[in-house]
CSV table of C-alpha atoms in Angstrom, one decimal:
chain,number,residue,atom,x,y,z
A,9,MET,CA,71.1,-86.8,191.5
A,10,ILE,CA,67.3,-86.9,192.1
A,11,MET,CA,65.4,-90.0,193.9
A,12,ASP,CA,62.7,-91.6,194.8
A,13,LYS,CA,62.9,-94.6,197.6
A,14,ASN,CA,59.0,-95.3,197.0
A,15,ARG,CA,59.7,-96.3,192.7
A,16,ASN,CA,59.7,-99.5,191.9
A,17,ASN,CA,62.6,-101.7,189.8
A,18,ALA,CA,60.0,-101.4,186.9
A,19,GLU,CA,60.2,-98.1,186.4
A,20,GLN,CA,63.2,-97.6,186.5
A,21,LYS,CA,64.0,-99.7,183.6
A,22,TYR,CA,63.7,-96.6,180.5
A,23,VAL,CA,63.2,-98.1,177.1
A,24,LEU,CA,61.2,-95.0,175.3
A,25,ASP,CA,63.0,-94.2,171.8
A,26,GLU,CA,63.6,-90.8,171.2
A,27,ARG,CA,60.3,-89.6,169.4
A,28,LYS,CA,58.5,-90.5,172.2
A,29,GLN,CA,60.4,-89.2,175.0
A,30,LYS,CA,59.9,-85.8,173.0
A,31,ILE,CA,55.5,-86.2,172.8
A,32,LEU,CA,55.4,-87.0,176.4
A,33,LEU,CA,57.7,-84.3,176.9
A,34,ALA,CA,55.6,-82.2,175.0
A,35,ILE,CA,52.3,-83.2,176.6
A,36,ILE,CA,53.8,-82.8,180.7
A,37,GLN,CA,54.9,-78.5,179.8
A,38,ASP,CA,51.8,-78.5,178.0
A,39,TYR,CA,50.1,-80.2,181.0
A,40,ALA,CA,51.6,-78.1,183.5
A,41,LEU,CA,51.0,-74.9,182.1
A,42,THR,CA,46.9,-75.4,181.1
A,43,ALA,CA,45.4,-78.2,183.6
A,44,GLU,CA,43.2,-79.9,180.2
A,45,PRO,CA,44.8,-83.0,178.7
A,46,VAL,CA,46.5,-82.5,176.1
A,47,GLY,CA,45.2,-83.9,172.3
A,48,SER,CA,47.8,-84.5,169.2
A,49,ARG,CA,46.4,-81.7,167.8
A,50,THR,CA,47.5,-79.5,170.3
A,51,ILE,CA,51.2,-81.4,170.0
A,52,ALA,CA,51.2,-80.8,167.0
A,53,ARG,CA,50.1,-77.2,166.1
A,54,LYS,CA,52.7,-75.9,169.1
A,55,TYR,CA,55.4,-78.2,169.6
A,56,ASN,CA,57.0,-78.3,165.9
A,57,LEU,CA,57.9,-82.2,166.3
A,58,GLY,CA,58.1,-83.2,162.4
A,59,VAL,CA,55.0,-85.7,162.6
A,60,SER,CA,51.8,-85.6,161.5
A,61,SER,CA,48.6,-85.7,164.2
A,62,ALA,CA,48.1,-89.4,163.4
A,63,THR,CA,51.2,-90.6,164.4
A,64,ILE,CA,51.3,-88.4,167.8
A,65,ARG,CA,48.1,-90.0,167.7
A,66,ASN,CA,49.5,-93.6,167.8
A,67,GLU,CA,52.4,-93.0,169.5
A,68,MET,CA,50.1,-91.5,172.3
A,69,GLN,CA,48.6,-94.3,172.5
A,70,ASP,CA,51.6,-96.8,172.9
A,71,LEU,CA,52.5,-94.6,176.2
A,72,GLU,CA,48.6,-94.6,177.7
A,73,ASP,CA,49.6,-98.8,177.2
A,74,GLU,CA,53.0,-98.8,178.3
A,75,GLY,CA,51.0,-96.4,181.7
A,76,TYR,CA,53.4,-93.4,181.1
A,77,LEU,CA,49.5,-91.6,180.0
A,78,ALA,CA,46.2,-91.7,181.2
A,79,GLN,CA,43.4,-90.9,179.9
A,80,PRO,CA,40.5,-88.9,181.9
A,81,HIS,CA,37.2,-89.8,181.8
A,82,THR,CA,35.7,-89.8,177.9
A,83,SER,CA,38.5,-87.5,176.8
A,84,ALA,CA,40.3,-87.1,173.5
A,85,GLY,CA,43.2,-85.3,175.3
A,86,ARG,CA,45.8,-87.8,177.6
A,87,ILE,CA,47.5,-86.8,180.6
A,88,PRO,CA,51.5,-87.2,182.6
A,89,SER,CA,51.0,-90.5,185.0
A,90,ILE,CA,53.0,-90.9,188.2
A,91,LYS,CA,54.9,-93.5,185.8
A,92,GLY,CA,54.5,-90.5,183.1
A,93,TYR,CA,56.8,-88.4,185.4
A,94,ARG,CA,58.8,-90.8,187.5
A,95,PHE,CA,60.4,-90.8,183.8
A,96,TYR,CA,60.7,-87.4,182.9
A,97,VAL,CA,62.2,-85.8,186.7
A,98,ASP,CA,64.8,-88.6,185.9
A,99,GLN,CA,65.0,-88.6,182.6
A,100,LEU,CA,64.3,-85.8,180.5
A,101,MET,CA,63.7,-82.5,183.5
A,102,LYS,CA,66.7,-80.1,183.3
A,103,PRO,CA,66.9,-77.8,186.3
A,104,MET,CA,65.7,-74.0,184.7
A,105,PRO,CA,68.1,-71.2,186.0
A,106,VAL,CA,67.7,-68.3,188.1
A,107,SER,CA,66.4,-65.3,187.1
A,108,ASN,CA,69.6,-62.5,188.8
A,109,LYS,CA,65.5,-60.8,190.1
A,110,GLU,CA,65.2,-64.6,192.2
A,111,LYS,CA,68.7,-64.6,193.0
A,112,SER,CA,69.0,-60.8,194.7
A,113,LEU,CA,65.2,-62.3,196.5
A,114,ILE,CA,67.2,-65.6,197.9
A,115,VAL,CA,70.3,-63.4,198.7
A,116,ASP,CA,68.8,-60.5,200.4
A,117,THR,CA,66.7,-62.6,202.5
A,118,ILE,CA,69.2,-65.2,203.7
A,119,GLN,CA,71.7,-61.9,204.4
A,120,THR,CA,68.7,-60.3,205.7
A,121,HIS,CA,68.2,-62.8,208.5
A,122,SER,CA,71.4,-64.8,208.9
A,123,THR,CA,72.1,-64.1,212.3
A,124,ARG,CA,69.5,-66.7,213.3
A,125,ILE,CA,68.8,-69.6,210.8
A,126,ASP,CA,65.8,-70.9,211.9
A,127,GLU,CA,64.3,-67.6,211.3
A,128,VAL,CA,66.3,-67.9,207.2
A,129,PHE,CA,63.9,-70.9,206.9
A,130,ARG,CA,61.1,-69.0,208.6
A,131,GLN,CA,61.6,-66.6,205.6
A,132,ILE,CA,62.5,-68.3,203.2
A,133,THR,CA,59.4,-70.1,203.2
A,134,LYS,CA,57.5,-66.9,202.2
A,135,VAL,CA,59.7,-66.3,199.7
A,136,VAL,CA,60.4,-69.9,198.0
A,137,ALA,CA,56.4,-69.9,197.9
A,138,SER,CA,56.1,-67.2,195.7
A,139,LEU,CA,58.7,-67.7,193.6
A,140,THR,CA,57.9,-71.7,193.0
A,141,HIS,CA,53.6,-71.1,193.1
A,142,SER,CA,53.5,-73.8,195.1
A,143,LEU,CA,53.3,-74.2,199.2
A,144,LEU,CA,56.3,-74.0,201.1
A,145,VAL,CA,57.0,-76.6,204.6
A,146,THR,CA,59.9,-76.4,206.2
A,147,THR,CA,61.7,-77.2,209.2
A,148,ALA,CA,64.9,-75.7,211.6
A,149,ASP,CA,66.6,-76.4,214.5
A,150,SER,CA,66.4,-73.4,216.3
A,151,HIS,CA,68.7,-74.6,218.9
A,152,ARG,CA,71.1,-76.6,217.2
A,153,ARG,CA,74.8,-75.7,217.7
A,154,VAL,CA,73.9,-72.5,219.7
A,155,LYS,CA,75.2,-71.8,223.2
A,156,LEU,CA,73.7,-71.1,227.0
A,157,ASN,CA,73.5,-67.4,227.7
A,158,TYR,CA,72.3,-67.7,231.1
A,159,ILE,CA,69.1,-68.6,233.0
A,160,ARG,CA,66.8,-66.7,235.5
A,161,PHE,CA,63.8,-67.7,237.2
A,162,LEU,CA,61.2,-65.0,237.0
A,163,PRO,CA,58.5,-65.5,240.6
A,164,LEU,CA,55.0,-66.4,239.8
A,165,ASP,CA,52.9,-66.7,242.2
A,166,GLU,CA,54.0,-68.6,246.2
A,167,LYS,CA,53.9,-71.8,244.2
A,168,ARG,CA,55.7,-71.2,240.5
A,169,VAL,CA,57.7,-69.3,238.6
A,170,ILE,CA,59.1,-68.8,235.0
A,171,LEU,CA,62.1,-70.9,234.0
A,172,LEU,CA,64.0,-68.1,231.3
A,173,ALA,CA,67.0,-69.8,229.0
A,174,VAL,CA,68.8,-67.6,226.8
A,175,THR,CA,71.2,-68.7,224.1
A,176,ASP,CA,74.3,-66.6,223.1
A,177,GLU,CA,71.6,-65.9,219.6
A,178,GLY,CA,68.8,-64.2,222.2
A,179,ALA,CA,66.8,-66.7,221.4
A,180,VAL,CA,64.5,-67.4,224.5
A,181,THR,CA,62.3,-69.9,225.6
A,182,ASN,CA,60.8,-70.7,229.1
A,183,ALA,CA,58.8,-73.4,231.4
A,184,VAL,CA,56.7,-73.2,234.2
A,185,VAL,CA,57.5,-74.7,237.3
A,186,PRO,CA,56.7,-75.5,240.6
A,187,ILE,CA,59.1,-74.2,243.4
A,188,PRO,CA,60.6,-77.6,245.1
A,189,GLU,CA,58.9,-78.0,248.4
A,190,ASN,CA,61.2,-76.2,251.2
A,191,ILE,CA,63.3,-74.0,248.7
A,192,THR,CA,62.7,-70.7,248.5
A,193,ILE,CA,63.6,-67.8,245.6
A,194,GLU,CA,66.1,-66.8,247.0
A,195,GLU,CA,67.9,-70.5,246.9
A,196,LEU,CA,66.0,-70.8,243.4
A,197,GLN,CA,68.1,-67.8,242.3
A,198,PHE,CA,71.2,-69.0,244.0
A,199,LEU,CA,71.4,-72.4,242.4
A,200,ALA,CA,70.5,-70.0,238.7
A,201,ASP,CA,73.7,-68.0,239.6
A,202,LYS,CA,75.8,-70.7,239.7
A,203,LEU,CA,74.4,-73.0,236.9
A,204,ASN,CA,75.5,-69.5,234.7
A,205,HIS,CA,78.4,-69.4,235.1
A,206,PHE,CA,78.7,-73.2,235.1
A,207,LEU,CA,77.0,-73.9,231.8
A,208,HIS,CA,77.5,-70.0,230.1
A,209,GLY,CA,78.8,-70.6,226.5
A,210,LYS,CA,78.5,-73.9,226.6
A,211,GLU,CA,77.2,-76.0,223.5
A,212,ILE,CA,74.3,-77.4,225.3
A,213,ASP,CA,71.4,-79.7,224.1
A,214,LYS,CA,70.4,-82.0,228.0
A,215,LEU,CA,71.8,-81.7,231.2
A,216,ASP,CA,72.7,-85.7,231.6
A,217,LYS,CA,74.0,-86.9,234.7
A,218,ASN,CA,77.8,-86.4,234.2
A,219,LEU,CA,77.1,-82.6,233.7
A,220,LEU,CA,75.1,-82.4,236.6
A,221,LEU,CA,77.3,-84.4,239.4
A,222,THR,CA,79.9,-82.2,237.8
A,223,PHE,CA,78.5,-79.1,239.0
A,224,GLN,CA,77.6,-80.0,242.2
A,225,LYS,CA,81.3,-81.3,242.9
A,226,ALA,CA,81.5,-77.8,241.3
A,227,VAL,CA,79.7,-75.9,243.6
A,228,GLN,CA,80.2,-77.8,246.0
A,229,TYR,CA,76.0,-77.8,247.1
A,230,ASP,CA,73.6,-80.4,247.3
A,231,ILE,CA,71.1,-80.0,244.3
A,232,SER,CA,69.0,-83.4,245.1
A,233,SER,CA,66.0,-80.9,245.7
A,234,PHE,CA,66.1,-79.0,242.7
A,235,SER,CA,65.6,-83.0,240.6
A,236,ASN,CA,62.3,-81.5,239.0
A,237,ILE,CA,63.8,-78.2,238.1
A,238,PHE,CA,66.6,-80.0,236.1
A,239,THR,CA,63.5,-82.5,234.9
A,240,GLU,CA,62.2,-78.8,233.3
A,241,LEU,CA,64.9,-77.2,232.6
A,242,ASN,CA,66.1,-80.0,229.8
A,243,LYS,CA,62.8,-79.8,227.8
A,244,VAL,CA,63.6,-76.2,227.5
A,245,LEU,CA,67.2,-77.0,226.2
A,246,VAL,CA,66.3,-79.8,224.0
A,247,PRO,CA,66.4,-78.4,220.3
A,248,LYS,CA,63.2,-77.5,219.0
A,249,GLN,CA,61.9,-78.2,215.7
A,250,ASN,CA,60.7,-75.6,214.2
A,251,VAL,CA,57.6,-76.4,210.9
A,252,TYR,CA,57.2,-73.0,209.2
A,253,SER,CA,54.4,-72.5,206.8
A,254,GLY,CA,53.8,-70.6,203.5
A,255,GLY,CA,51.9,-70.8,199.7
A,256,ILE,CA,48.6,-71.6,200.8
A,257,ALA,CA,46.8,-68.9,198.4
A,258,GLU,CA,49.9,-70.2,196.0
A,259,LEU,CA,48.0,-73.8,196.5
A,260,ILE,CA,44.2,-72.4,196.3
A,261,GLU,CA,44.4,-70.5,192.9
A,262,GLN,CA,45.4,-74.2,191.3
A,263,PRO,CA,42.6,-76.0,190.2
A,264,GLU,CA,43.4,-79.5,191.4
A,265,PHE,CA,42.4,-77.7,194.3
A,266,GLN,CA,39.3,-75.7,193.5
A,267,ASN,CA,37.4,-78.4,196.1
A,268,VAL,CA,36.7,-77.7,199.3
A,269,GLU,CA,36.8,-81.2,200.5
A,270,ARG,CA,40.4,-81.7,199.3
A,271,MET,CA,41.6,-78.4,200.4
A,272,GLN,CA,40.5,-79.4,203.7
A,273,ASP,CA,42.7,-81.8,203.5
A,274,ILE,CA,45.4,-79.8,202.9
A,275,LEU,CA,44.8,-77.0,206.1
A,276,SER,CA,44.4,-79.9,208.3
A,277,LEU,CA,47.5,-81.7,207.2
A,278,LEU,CA,49.1,-78.1,207.9
A,279,GLU,CA,47.5,-78.3,211.2
A,280,GLU,CA,49.7,-81.9,212.2
A,281,ARG,CA,52.6,-80.4,213.5
A,282,ASP,CA,54.6,-84.3,214.7
A,283,THR,CA,53.0,-85.3,210.9
A,284,LEU,CA,54.9,-82.6,209.8
A,285,ARG,CA,57.7,-82.9,211.3
A,286,LYS,CA,58.0,-86.4,211.0
A,287,ILE,CA,57.7,-86.2,206.6
A,288,LEU,CA,60.5,-83.2,206.4
A,289,SER,CA,63.0,-85.6,209.0
A,290,GLN,CA,62.9,-88.4,207.0
A,291,ASN,CA,66.6,-89.2,205.1
A,292,ILE,CA,67.4,-89.0,201.9
A,293,GLU,CA,70.3,-90.2,200.3
A,294,GLU,CA,70.0,-87.3,197.6
A,295,PRO,CA,70.7,-83.4,197.5
A,296,ILE,CA,67.0,-83.5,196.4
A,297,ALA,CA,64.2,-85.9,196.4
A,298,ILE,CA,61.0,-85.5,195.0
A,299,HIS,CA,58.3,-88.5,196.0
A,300,ILE,CA,55.3,-87.8,192.7
A,301,GLY,CA,51.9,-88.7,194.3
A,302,ALA,CA,53.0,-88.5,197.6
A,303,GLY,CA,50.8,-90.7,199.2
A,304,ASN,CA,53.3,-93.2,201.3
A,305,LEU,CA,54.6,-90.5,203.2
A,306,SER,CA,50.7,-89.3,204.6
A,307,LYS,CA,47.5,-90.1,202.8
A,308,SER,CA,46.1,-86.8,202.6
A,309,LEU,CA,49.6,-86.1,200.3
A,310,SER,CA,47.8,-89.2,197.3
A,311,ASP,CA,47.8,-87.0,194.1
A,312,ILE,CA,50.5,-84.1,195.3
A,313,SER,CA,54.0,-84.4,194.6
A,314,ILE,CA,56.5,-82.9,197.0
A,315,VAL,CA,60.3,-81.7,195.9
A,316,ARG,CA,62.7,-82.6,199.6
A,317,ALA,CA,66.2,-81.2,200.1
A,318,GLN,CA,67.7,-80.9,203.4
A,319,PHE,CA,69.9,-78.2,204.8
A,320,PHE,CA,73.7,-79.7,207.3
A,321,ALA,CA,76.2,-78.5,209.0
A,322,ASP,CA,79.2,-80.3,210.8
A,323,ASN,CA,77.4,-83.5,209.3
A,324,ASP,CA,73.7,-82.6,211.5
A,325,VAL,CA,70.3,-81.7,209.5
A,326,ILE,CA,69.7,-78.3,210.4
A,327,GLY,CA,67.2,-77.6,208.5
A,328,SER,CA,64.7,-79.0,205.6
A,329,ILE,CA,61.9,-77.8,203.6
A,330,ALA,CA,59.7,-79.2,201.4
A,331,VAL,CA,57.6,-77.6,198.2
A,332,MET,CA,54.4,-79.5,197.5
A,333,GLY,CA,52.3,-79.4,194.7
A,334,PRO,CA,50.1,-80.3,192.2
A,335,THR,CA,51.7,-83.6,189.7
A,336,ARG,CA,52.0,-81.2,187.2
A,337,MET,CA,54.2,-78.8,189.3
A,338,GLN,CA,56.9,-76.8,187.4
A,339,TYR,CA,59.6,-79.3,187.8
A,340,GLY,CA,62.4,-77.8,186.6
A,341,LYS,CA,61.7,-74.1,187.9
A,342,ILE,CA,61.9,-75.3,191.8
A,343,ILE,CA,65.1,-77.1,191.4
A,344,GLY,CA,66.3,-74.7,189.8
A,345,VAL,CA,65.3,-72.8,193.2
A,346,ILE,CA,66.6,-75.3,195.8
A,347,TYR,CA,69.6,-76.0,194.1
A,348,PHE,CA,70.8,-72.5,194.5
A,349,LEU,CA,68.8,-71.8,197.5
A,350,GLN,CA,71.6,-74.6,199.2
A,351,HIS,CA,73.9,-73.4,197.5
A,352,GLN,CA,73.2,-69.5,199.6
A,353,LEU,CA,72.5,-72.0,202.8
A,354,ASN,CA,75.9,-73.0,202.9
A,355,GLU,CA,78.2,-70.7,202.2
A,356,LEU,CA,76.1,-68.8,205.0
A,357,LEU,CA,76.7,-71.8,206.9
A,358,LYS,CA,80.4,-72.7,206.4
A,359,ASN,CA,81.2,-68.8,206.8
A,360,ARG,CA,79.1,-69.0,210.8
A,361,SER,CA,81.1,-72.7,211.4
A,362,GLY,CA,84.4,-70.7,210.7
A,363,ASN,CA,83.8,-67.5,212.7
A,364,ASN,CA,82.7,-69.5,215.5
A,365,GLU,CA,86.7,-71.5,215.2
């Protein structure tokens, strides 16, 4: 159900007995709430495990020896290690149910912006960040499976025009392009009219040679002088993967990120859109992937966990979501929210697909 390709085989051998599992779970739950190392007395007092503080202390020592717990500095308490968290999310964690209030907030957001998938992802970023108290990064392919409505050239000056491309959903992209030599603005408008007639209503993400040859035969017009225009038009038509982020204020509130330098690392990462696209575009084989201590994805994420999910339409990835937070994040809460979000977005995409048939 939940996976991380980067854990090694040794970490997949689960040998903890029931009492050790209960103690590990109690430590993870307490540390998630307090961000403070957890001692045996705290476990004995708060979690009613039916054993003495001394027994718990001995079990905690065994868990530390086996790599599931760590002891920071000289503290008497322990904190979960990456191996401990890995065991927890694979063996102990259960997704938390989403409250009716949370369901309504997610559903209302999706329905309000259902005509624009990229806008759904933009808005849902803010919503999920507030619900999970985490940093959210999402991507959406705003032009995937979208039909071209029309293109238009707007004069900018004597040597340049603005190329506009408008989809049937109303999304507009533009580029400033030089006017080809010995071509008038009237000839450009003629080209636009012919292209609009030829391409209107077609699903298109590029103008390849075969399509241009078909176009030239259809209009019986020499288009060789417009090669640079078609190059720029291709750039406009290529699906754009927008990156949205939200919840930085939520992350700043976490004790782990009170350090100014640590926070600057995260802020710098958010500015590196190409790095974020690379992280989010990595394929996952399961509905949800959890990376604990995600330094394998980016150096800035060495002490951060990421919960990732991808969303599909007709076997194409149309969007991705990554919830980022400290390794003590509330995984069950986050997984529950993402499962519900996946269900709602799948319903939206299924309905859109059915309406397009």
